């Protein structure tokens, strides 16, 4: 089997795909892309123009998997046992609720504000970050982190007793914010323990090697015992 | 088995749940909710505060399914055969790509503009619609409809050869816009045929009986042969 992942290292959706492929121990080639550039190869693969896209060729015809849902869904389909969506019906429901939460709420309230200011503005040369937007994004992030801390007070992993898709998707988003030093882990001890467990897994290693042009990672970004 | 759906009749996600439950021929009680009101019962069920939520009690412990992904996923899980996610891997990928498309792009570019102006403003007493926003939303809608028309030039259903989740989700969004007369079907003959096929299915009947306070549906909203 051959697999090529088109991804942008600091796109949370792309990171979710890399983490899930890593958890599946499925080897893949990488094609880093810059989706905001005119000649980005993603434009010819995914009508939304956005990474991640995974092209796979197994025994049958080649498959083009666009968006995290298609990539994670395909990994789930080809696994004999439940893989990132747990077998328990309540945990399956919670996994899907939390995936929607990150796709909509977290993306809209946190990423679209904080990652726009810290990441998109330098990439697209849109000028310096605005203090008011940073404050609003950080306040929204605190509210979200408080919710996750609450879940982890009663559970080992975000959706229940097993590591799964909710954790992968959450870690994908939080790891980008963590690179930019936006996650005050000391305030969220349950979440910090959860993140340390995830960060020590082999699937996480490639993400810790990512570097954003002109921005050093936070002092603890690569530290497994922060 | 007992099932209670908390839903708002003109919320596209709620409509996707009703259509999927209808296709599954699964009887359910309805609790209509108004999620913008302080005492909405959804607040105690779904942390996002949003419909749809389905509460089911089968043989085991009761399940609370929050968000369309959990409801449609649960229906898929309990079906012996592939139900709304087709068996073919390429059609599965396309189903998931299009579901993401509606959850993100269509919601952001069309619903958040046009349904805000036409539906949320009267509900929340936010004043009359703005002409500029209506123009922008209608232009975005045309671009999306053009994409769907392109897909249907080569396929029977949006994701391939079988009716599935992509069609249910698309029809959920388009049917709300159609109530407000925003879909110029005559310009999109392939899409119109597709919508007529969907609209004739028993699952669609309850949606055609919905009425929005103070707004009559478009002349063709309930017409199966428009």
Short mmCIF file of N, CA and C in Angstrom, two decimals, chain A residues 32-130:
data_model
loop_
_atom_site.label_atom_id
_atom_site.label_comp_id
_atom_site.label_asym_id
_atom_site.label_seq_id
_atom_site.Cartn_x
_atom_site.Cartn_y
_atom_site.Cartn_z
N UNK A 32 4.14 18.49 2.23
CA UNK A 32 3.69 19.72 2.91
C UNK A 32 3.12 20.70 1.89
N UNK A 33 2.02 21.35 2.24
CA UNK A 33 1.40 22.31 1.32
C UNK A 33 1.17 23.63 2.04
N UNK A 34 1.02 24.70 1.24
CA UNK A 34 0.71 26.03 1.74
C UNK A 34 -0.58 26.45 1.05
N UNK A 35 -1.74 26.13 1.70
CA UNK A 35 -3.02 26.25 0.98
C UNK A 35 -3.39 27.67 0.56
N UNK A 36 -2.72 28.67 1.13
CA UNK A 36 -3.04 30.05 0.76
C UNK A 36 -2.30 30.50 -0.51
N UNK A 37 -1.44 29.63 -1.05
CA UNK A 37 -0.70 30.01 -2.26
C UNK A 37 -1.44 29.53 -3.51
N UNK A 38 -1.32 30.31 -4.59
CA UNK A 38 -2.11 30.04 -5.80
C UNK A 38 -1.85 28.68 -6.40
N UNK A 39 -0.61 28.22 -6.36
CA UNK A 39 -0.28 26.97 -7.05
C UNK A 39 -0.31 25.76 -6.11
N UNK A 40 -1.04 25.86 -5.00
CA UNK A 40 -1.09 24.76 -4.03
C UNK A 40 -1.74 23.53 -4.67
N UNK A 41 -1.08 22.37 -4.61
CA UNK A 41 -1.64 21.18 -5.27
C UNK A 41 -2.96 20.69 -4.68
N UNK A 42 -3.29 21.15 -3.45
CA UNK A 42 -4.56 20.76 -2.83
C UNK A 42 -5.74 21.22 -3.69
N UNK A 43 -5.58 22.36 -4.37
CA UNK A 43 -6.68 22.93 -5.15
C UNK A 43 -7.24 21.91 -6.14
N UNK A 44 -6.38 21.05 -6.69
CA UNK A 44 -6.83 20.05 -7.66
C UNK A 44 -7.35 18.77 -7.03
N UNK A 45 -7.25 18.67 -5.70
CA UNK A 45 -7.62 17.43 -5.03
C UNK A 45 -8.89 17.57 -4.20
N UNK A 46 -9.00 18.69 -3.47
CA UNK A 46 -10.13 18.90 -2.57
C UNK A 46 -10.85 20.19 -2.97
N UNK A 47 -12.15 20.08 -3.33
CA UNK A 47 -12.88 21.30 -3.73
C UNK A 47 -12.83 22.43 -2.69
N UNK A 48 -12.66 22.09 -1.40
CA UNK A 48 -12.58 23.15 -0.41
C UNK A 48 -11.22 23.84 -0.45
N UNK A 49 -10.24 23.24 -1.15
CA UNK A 49 -8.90 23.83 -1.21
C UNK A 49 -8.10 23.64 0.06
N UNK A 50 -8.61 22.85 1.00
CA UNK A 50 -7.97 22.77 2.31
C UNK A 50 -7.33 21.40 2.57
N UNK A 51 -6.19 21.40 3.27
CA UNK A 51 -5.66 20.14 3.77
C UNK A 51 -6.47 19.70 4.99
N UNK A 52 -6.34 18.47 5.44
CA UNK A 52 -5.52 17.41 4.86
C UNK A 52 -6.24 16.64 3.76
N UNK A 53 -5.42 16.11 2.83
CA UNK A 53 -5.89 15.16 1.83
C UNK A 53 -4.95 13.96 1.87
N UNK A 54 -5.50 12.77 1.93
CA UNK A 54 -4.69 11.55 1.90
C UNK A 54 -5.02 10.79 0.62
N UNK A 55 -3.98 10.53 -0.17
CA UNK A 55 -4.17 9.67 -1.36
C UNK A 55 -3.62 8.30 -1.04
N UNK A 56 -4.44 7.27 -1.20
CA UNK A 56 -3.99 5.92 -0.90
C UNK A 56 -4.24 5.01 -2.10
N UNK A 57 -3.35 4.06 -2.28
CA UNK A 57 -3.53 3.04 -3.32
C UNK A 57 -3.27 1.70 -2.66
N UNK A 58 -4.37 0.94 -2.48
CA UNK A 58 -4.23 -0.43 -1.97
C UNK A 58 -4.42 -1.36 -3.16
N UNK A 59 -5.11 -2.46 -2.96
CA UNK A 59 -5.27 -3.40 -4.07
C UNK A 59 -6.21 -2.83 -5.14
N UNK A 60 -7.27 -2.16 -4.72
CA UNK A 60 -8.26 -1.66 -5.68
C UNK A 60 -7.82 -0.34 -6.30
N UNK A 61 -8.82 0.44 -6.71
CA UNK A 61 -8.52 1.73 -7.34
C UNK A 61 -8.03 2.72 -6.29
N UNK A 62 -7.26 3.72 -6.70
CA UNK A 62 -6.75 4.70 -5.72
C UNK A 62 -7.90 5.52 -5.12
N UNK A 63 -7.69 5.93 -3.87
CA UNK A 63 -8.70 6.70 -3.14
C UNK A 63 -8.14 8.07 -2.78
N UNK A 64 -8.96 9.10 -2.94
CA UNK A 64 -8.58 10.44 -2.47
C UNK A 64 -9.48 10.78 -1.29
N UNK A 65 -8.88 10.91 -0.11
CA UNK A 65 -9.64 11.16 1.12
C UNK A 65 -9.45 12.61 1.53
N UNK A 66 -10.52 13.40 1.39
CA UNK A 66 -10.44 14.84 1.68
C UNK A 66 -11.08 15.14 3.03
N UNK A 67 -10.42 15.95 3.82
CA UNK A 67 -10.91 16.40 5.14
C UNK A 67 -10.61 15.32 6.20
N UNK A 68 -10.41 15.76 7.45
CA UNK A 68 -10.12 14.82 8.53
C UNK A 68 -11.19 13.73 8.67
N UNK A 69 -12.47 14.08 8.48
CA UNK A 69 -13.53 13.08 8.67
C UNK A 69 -13.35 11.89 7.74
N UNK A 70 -12.93 12.15 6.49
CA UNK A 70 -12.76 11.06 5.53
C UNK A 70 -11.52 10.23 5.88
N UNK A 71 -10.47 10.89 6.34
CA UNK A 71 -9.22 10.16 6.66
C UNK A 71 -9.42 9.33 7.93
N UNK A 72 -9.95 9.94 8.98
CA UNK A 72 -10.17 9.19 10.22
C UNK A 72 -11.24 8.11 10.02
N UNK A 73 -12.25 8.41 9.23
CA UNK A 73 -13.29 7.42 8.95
C UNK A 73 -12.74 6.22 8.19
N UNK A 74 -11.86 6.48 7.24
CA UNK A 74 -11.24 5.39 6.47
C UNK A 74 -10.36 4.52 7.38
N UNK A 75 -9.60 5.16 8.26
CA UNK A 75 -8.78 4.38 9.21
C UNK A 75 -9.68 3.51 10.10
N UNK A 76 -10.80 4.07 10.52
CA UNK A 76 -11.74 3.30 11.34
C UNK A 76 -12.30 2.12 10.54
N UNK A 77 -12.67 2.38 9.29
CA UNK A 77 -13.26 1.34 8.44
C UNK A 77 -12.31 0.17 8.21
N UNK A 78 -11.02 0.45 8.05
CA UNK A 78 -10.09 -0.63 7.70
C UNK A 78 -9.57 -1.37 8.92
N UNK A 79 -9.97 -0.92 10.11
CA UNK A 79 -9.54 -1.60 11.33
C UNK A 79 -10.56 -2.69 11.68
N UNK A 80 -10.06 -3.86 12.08
CA UNK A 80 -10.97 -4.96 12.43
C UNK A 80 -11.71 -4.67 13.73
N UNK A 81 -11.01 -4.06 14.67
CA UNK A 81 -11.60 -3.71 15.98
C UNK A 81 -11.95 -2.23 15.96
N UNK A 82 -12.83 -1.77 16.86
CA UNK A 82 -12.99 -0.32 17.00
C UNK A 82 -11.62 0.30 17.24
N UNK A 83 -11.31 1.38 16.54
CA UNK A 83 -9.96 1.94 16.59
C UNK A 83 -9.99 3.26 17.38
N UNK A 84 -10.39 4.34 16.75
CA UNK A 84 -10.43 5.62 17.48
C UNK A 84 -11.84 6.00 17.92
N UNK A 85 -12.84 5.24 17.48
CA UNK A 85 -14.21 5.43 17.97
C UNK A 85 -14.52 4.21 18.84
N UNK A 86 -14.62 4.40 20.17
CA UNK A 86 -14.72 3.26 21.09
C UNK A 86 -15.97 2.43 20.83
N UNK A 87 -15.97 1.19 21.31
CA UNK A 87 -17.09 0.28 21.08
C UNK A 87 -18.34 0.68 21.88
N UNK A 88 -18.16 1.20 23.08
CA UNK A 88 -19.28 1.53 23.95
C UNK A 88 -20.16 2.64 23.34
N UNK A 89 -21.49 2.38 23.24
CA UNK A 89 -22.38 3.36 22.58
C UNK A 89 -22.32 4.77 23.20
N UNK A 90 -22.23 4.87 24.52
CA UNK A 90 -22.18 6.20 25.13
C UNK A 90 -20.87 6.90 24.79
N UNK A 91 -19.77 6.13 24.76
CA UNK A 91 -18.48 6.73 24.40
C UNK A 91 -18.41 7.08 22.91
N UNK A 92 -19.10 6.29 22.09
CA UNK A 92 -19.18 6.65 20.66
C UNK A 92 -19.91 7.98 20.51
N UNK A 93 -21.04 8.12 21.22
CA UNK A 93 -21.83 9.36 21.13
C UNK A 93 -20.99 10.56 21.62
N UNK A 94 -20.26 10.35 22.70
CA UNK A 94 -19.46 11.43 23.27
C UNK A 94 -18.29 11.79 22.34
N UNK A 95 -17.71 10.78 21.71
CA UNK A 95 -16.64 11.01 20.73
C UNK A 95 -17.15 11.89 19.59
N UNK A 96 -18.35 11.58 19.12
CA UNK A 96 -18.91 12.35 18.00
C UNK A 96 -19.34 13.75 18.44
N UNK A 97 -19.89 13.87 19.64
CA UNK A 97 -20.24 15.20 20.17
C UNK A 97 -18.99 16.08 20.26
N UNK A 98 -17.92 15.53 20.82
CA UNK A 98 -16.71 16.32 21.01
C UNK A 98 -16.02 16.64 19.69
N UNK A 99 -16.09 15.73 18.73
CA UNK A 99 -15.51 16.03 17.41
C UNK A 99 -16.25 17.22 16.80
N UNK A 100 -17.58 17.21 16.90
CA UNK A 100 -18.36 18.36 16.42
C UNK A 100 -17.98 19.62 17.19
N UNK A 101 -17.80 19.50 18.49
CA UNK A 101 -17.42 20.65 19.32
C UNK A 101 -16.14 21.32 18.79
N UNK A 102 -15.14 20.49 18.49
CA UNK A 102 -13.89 21.06 17.97
C UNK A 102 -14.06 21.61 16.57
N UNK A 103 -14.80 20.88 15.72
CA UNK A 103 -15.00 21.33 14.35
C UNK A 103 -15.71 22.67 14.29
N UNK A 104 -16.66 22.88 15.21
CA UNK A 104 -17.44 24.12 15.15
C UNK A 104 -17.00 25.10 16.23
N UNK A 105 -17.34 24.82 17.47
CA UNK A 105 -17.16 25.80 18.55
C UNK A 105 -15.71 26.20 18.75
N UNK A 106 -14.85 25.20 18.93
CA UNK A 106 -13.46 25.53 19.20
C UNK A 106 -12.82 26.24 18.00
N UNK A 107 -13.13 25.75 16.80
CA UNK A 107 -12.60 26.39 15.59
C UNK A 107 -13.06 27.84 15.48
N UNK A 108 -14.35 28.07 15.71
CA UNK A 108 -14.90 29.42 15.56
C UNK A 108 -14.44 30.37 16.66
N UNK A 109 -14.47 29.88 17.90
CA UNK A 109 -14.26 30.79 19.04
C UNK A 109 -12.79 30.95 19.40
N UNK A 110 -11.98 29.92 19.15
CA UNK A 110 -10.57 29.99 19.55
C UNK A 110 -9.65 30.07 18.32
N UNK A 111 -9.64 29.03 17.49
CA UNK A 111 -8.70 29.00 16.35
C UNK A 111 -8.87 30.21 15.44
N UNK A 112 -10.12 30.51 15.09
CA UNK A 112 -10.37 31.58 14.11
C UNK A 112 -9.93 32.94 14.67
N UNK A 113 -9.76 33.03 15.97
CA UNK A 113 -9.31 34.29 16.58
C UNK A 113 -7.81 34.20 16.88
N UNK A 114 -7.43 33.27 17.76
CA UNK A 114 -6.03 33.21 18.21
C UNK A 114 -5.07 32.77 17.10
N UNK A 115 -5.45 31.73 16.36
CA UNK A 115 -4.54 31.28 15.29
C UNK A 115 -4.54 32.27 14.14
N UNK A 116 -5.62 32.98 13.95
CA UNK A 116 -5.61 34.04 12.94
C UNK A 116 -4.58 35.10 13.33
N UNK A 117 -4.62 35.54 14.57
CA UNK A 117 -3.70 36.61 15.01
C UNK A 117 -2.24 36.15 15.04
N UNK A 118 -2.02 34.94 15.59
CA UNK A 118 -0.65 34.49 15.82
C UNK A 118 -0.02 33.80 14.61
N UNK A 119 -0.84 33.19 13.75
CA UNK A 119 -0.30 32.35 12.68
C UNK A 119 -0.63 32.88 11.29
N UNK A 120 -1.91 33.15 11.03
CA UNK A 120 -2.28 33.57 9.67
C UNK A 120 -1.75 34.96 9.34
N UNK A 121 -1.80 35.85 10.32
CA UNK A 121 -1.34 37.22 10.03
C UNK A 121 0.12 37.25 9.59
N UNK A 122 1.07 36.60 10.31
CA UNK A 122 2.44 36.59 9.78
C UNK A 122 2.54 35.86 8.44
N UNK A 123 1.82 34.75 8.27
CA UNK A 123 1.93 34.00 7.01
C UNK A 123 1.45 34.82 5.83
N UNK A 124 0.35 35.55 6.02
CA UNK A 124 -0.26 36.29 4.92
C UNK A 124 0.14 37.76 4.94
N UNK A 125 1.09 38.10 5.82
CA UNK A 125 1.57 39.49 5.96
C UNK A 125 0.41 40.47 6.16
N UNK A 126 -0.39 40.17 7.15
CA UNK A 126 -1.57 41.00 7.44
C UNK A 126 -1.31 41.96 8.59
N UNK A 127 -0.05 42.13 8.98
CA UNK A 127 0.26 43.08 10.05
C UNK A 127 0.31 42.41 11.41
N UNK A 128 0.57 43.21 12.45
CA UNK A 128 0.75 42.66 13.80
C UNK A 128 -0.59 42.22 14.41
N UNK A 129 -0.53 41.33 15.40
CA UNK A 129 -1.77 40.92 16.08
C UNK A 129 -2.43 42.09 16.80
N UNK A 130 -3.75 42.00 16.93
CA UNK A 130 -4.50 43.05 17.65
C UNK A 130 -4.73 42.61 19.08
#
